[in-house]
Amino acid sequence: MSDAGEPKPNEFEKLAASSQQESLIQEFWAFLAQNKKWWLLPIVIVMLLLGALVLLSGTAATPFIYTLF
């Protein structure tokens, strides 16, 4: 019985299946280390903190956030 319905994986699919699955943080860290783009790290940290502040502003933590400013 042949597998006529299933196409053979191409080179890209073989590489994708064989490589380790990296998380987004691991990929970003490898990018920073390889390309020496360390100046991006503070920008990303500030953006994450501002995003957390926006998300927390709609919760019960709002009175505590307003005391920071």
mmCIF file of C-alpha atoms in Angstrom:
data_model
loop_
_atom_site.group_PDB
_atom_site.id
_atom_site.type_symbol
_atom_site.label_atom_id
_atom_site.label_comp_id
_atom_site.label_asym_id
_atom_site.label_seq_id
_atom_site.Cartn_x
_atom_site.Cartn_y
_atom_site.Cartn_z
ATOM 1 C CA MET A 1 0.000 0.000 0.000
ATOM 2 C CA SER A 2 1.465 3.345 -0.993
ATOM 3 C CA ASP A 3 1.231 6.714 0.754
ATOM 4 C CA ALA A 4 0.004 8.583 -2.300
ATOM 5 C CA GLY A 5 -2.061 11.014 -0.201
ATOM 6 C CA GLU A 6 0.854 12.238 1.921
ATOM 7 C CA PRO A 7 3.474 14.438 0.235
ATOM 8 C CA LYS A 8 7.108 13.892 1.080
ATOM 9 C CA PRO A 9 8.607 16.553 3.368
ATOM 10 C CA ASN A 10 10.843 19.045 1.628
ATOM 11 C CA GLU A 11 14.212 20.262 2.921
ATOM 12 C CA PHE A 12 12.703 23.134 4.914
ATOM 13 C CA GLU A 13 10.259 20.844 6.706
ATOM 14 C CA LYS A 14 13.055 18.390 7.513
ATOM 15 C CA LEU A 15 15.188 21.148 9.035
ATOM 16 C CA ALA A 16 12.252 22.547 10.972
ATOM 17 C CA ALA A 17 11.427 19.137 12.414
ATOM 18 C CA SER A 18 15.021 18.357 13.349
ATOM 19 C CA SER A 19 15.868 21.679 14.994
ATOM 20 C CA GLN A 20 15.169 22.406 18.617
ATOM 21 C CA GLN A 21 12.139 24.498 19.407
ATOM 22 C CA GLU A 22 13.433 27.728 20.935
ATOM 23 C CA SER A 23 11.275 30.087 22.882
ATOM 24 C CA LEU A 24 10.866 33.672 21.808
ATOM 25 C CA ILE A 25 13.062 34.857 24.664
ATOM 26 C CA GLN A 26 15.845 32.422 23.730
ATOM 27 C CA GLU A 27 15.705 33.521 20.098
ATOM 28 C CA PHE A 28 15.794 37.196 21.072
ATOM 29 C CA TRP A 29 18.739 36.632 23.414
ATOM 30 C CA ALA A 30 20.628 34.772 20.660
ATOM 31 C CA PHE A 31 19.874 37.630 18.254
ATOM 32 C CA LEU A 32 21.231 40.192 20.732
ATOM 33 C CA ALA A 33 24.372 38.172 21.360
ATOM 34 C CA GLN A 34 25.074 37.394 17.706
ATOM 35 C CA ASN A 35 24.429 40.873 16.310
ATOM 36 C CA LYS A 36 25.742 42.861 19.306
ATOM 37 C CA LYS A 37 22.498 44.836 19.535
ATOM 38 C CA TRP A 38 22.558 45.242 23.328
ATOM 39 C CA TRP A 39 21.033 48.723 23.037
ATOM 40 C CA LEU A 40 17.696 47.057 22.191
ATOM 41 C CA LEU A 41 17.419 45.408 25.602
ATOM 42 C CA PRO A 42 16.492 48.545 27.626
ATOM 43 C CA ILE A 43 13.913 49.519 25.002
ATOM 44 C CA VAL A 44 12.229 46.122 25.191
ATOM 45 C CA ILE A 45 12.274 46.154 28.997
ATOM 46 C CA VAL A 46 10.651 49.602 29.145
ATOM 47 C CA MET A 47 8.018 48.537 26.604
ATOM 48 C CA LEU A 48 7.202 45.429 28.659
ATOM 49 C CA LEU A 49 6.913 47.483 31.849
ATOM 50 C CA LEU A 50 4.608 50.000 30.172
ATOM 51 C CA GLY A 51 2.497 47.155 28.791
ATOM 52 C CA ALA A 52 2.215 45.642 32.267
ATOM 53 C CA LEU A 53 1.233 49.053 33.636
ATOM 54 C CA VAL A 54 -1.532 49.383 31.049
ATOM 55 C CA LEU A 55 -2.820 45.885 31.779
ATOM 56 C CA LEU A 56 -2.801 46.474 35.524
ATOM 57 C CA SER A 57 -4.573 49.815 35.214
ATOM 58 C CA GLY A 58 -7.874 48.039 34.641
ATOM 59 C CA THR A 59 -7.637 45.794 37.697
ATOM 60 C CA ALA A 60 -7.907 46.149 41.445
ATOM 61 C CA ALA A 61 -4.246 47.199 41.517
ATOM 62 C CA THR A 62 -5.150 50.629 40.072
ATOM 63 C CA PRO A 63 -5.048 52.543 43.396
ATOM 64 C CA PHE A 64 -1.551 51.218 44.044
ATOM 65 C CA ILE A 65 -0.356 52.231 40.579
ATOM 66 C CA TYR A 66 -1.617 55.781 41.016
ATOM 67 C CA THR A 67 0.412 56.144 44.219
ATOM 68 C CA LEU A 68 3.588 55.584 42.176
ATOM 69 C CA PHE A 69 2.992 58.779 40.246
#
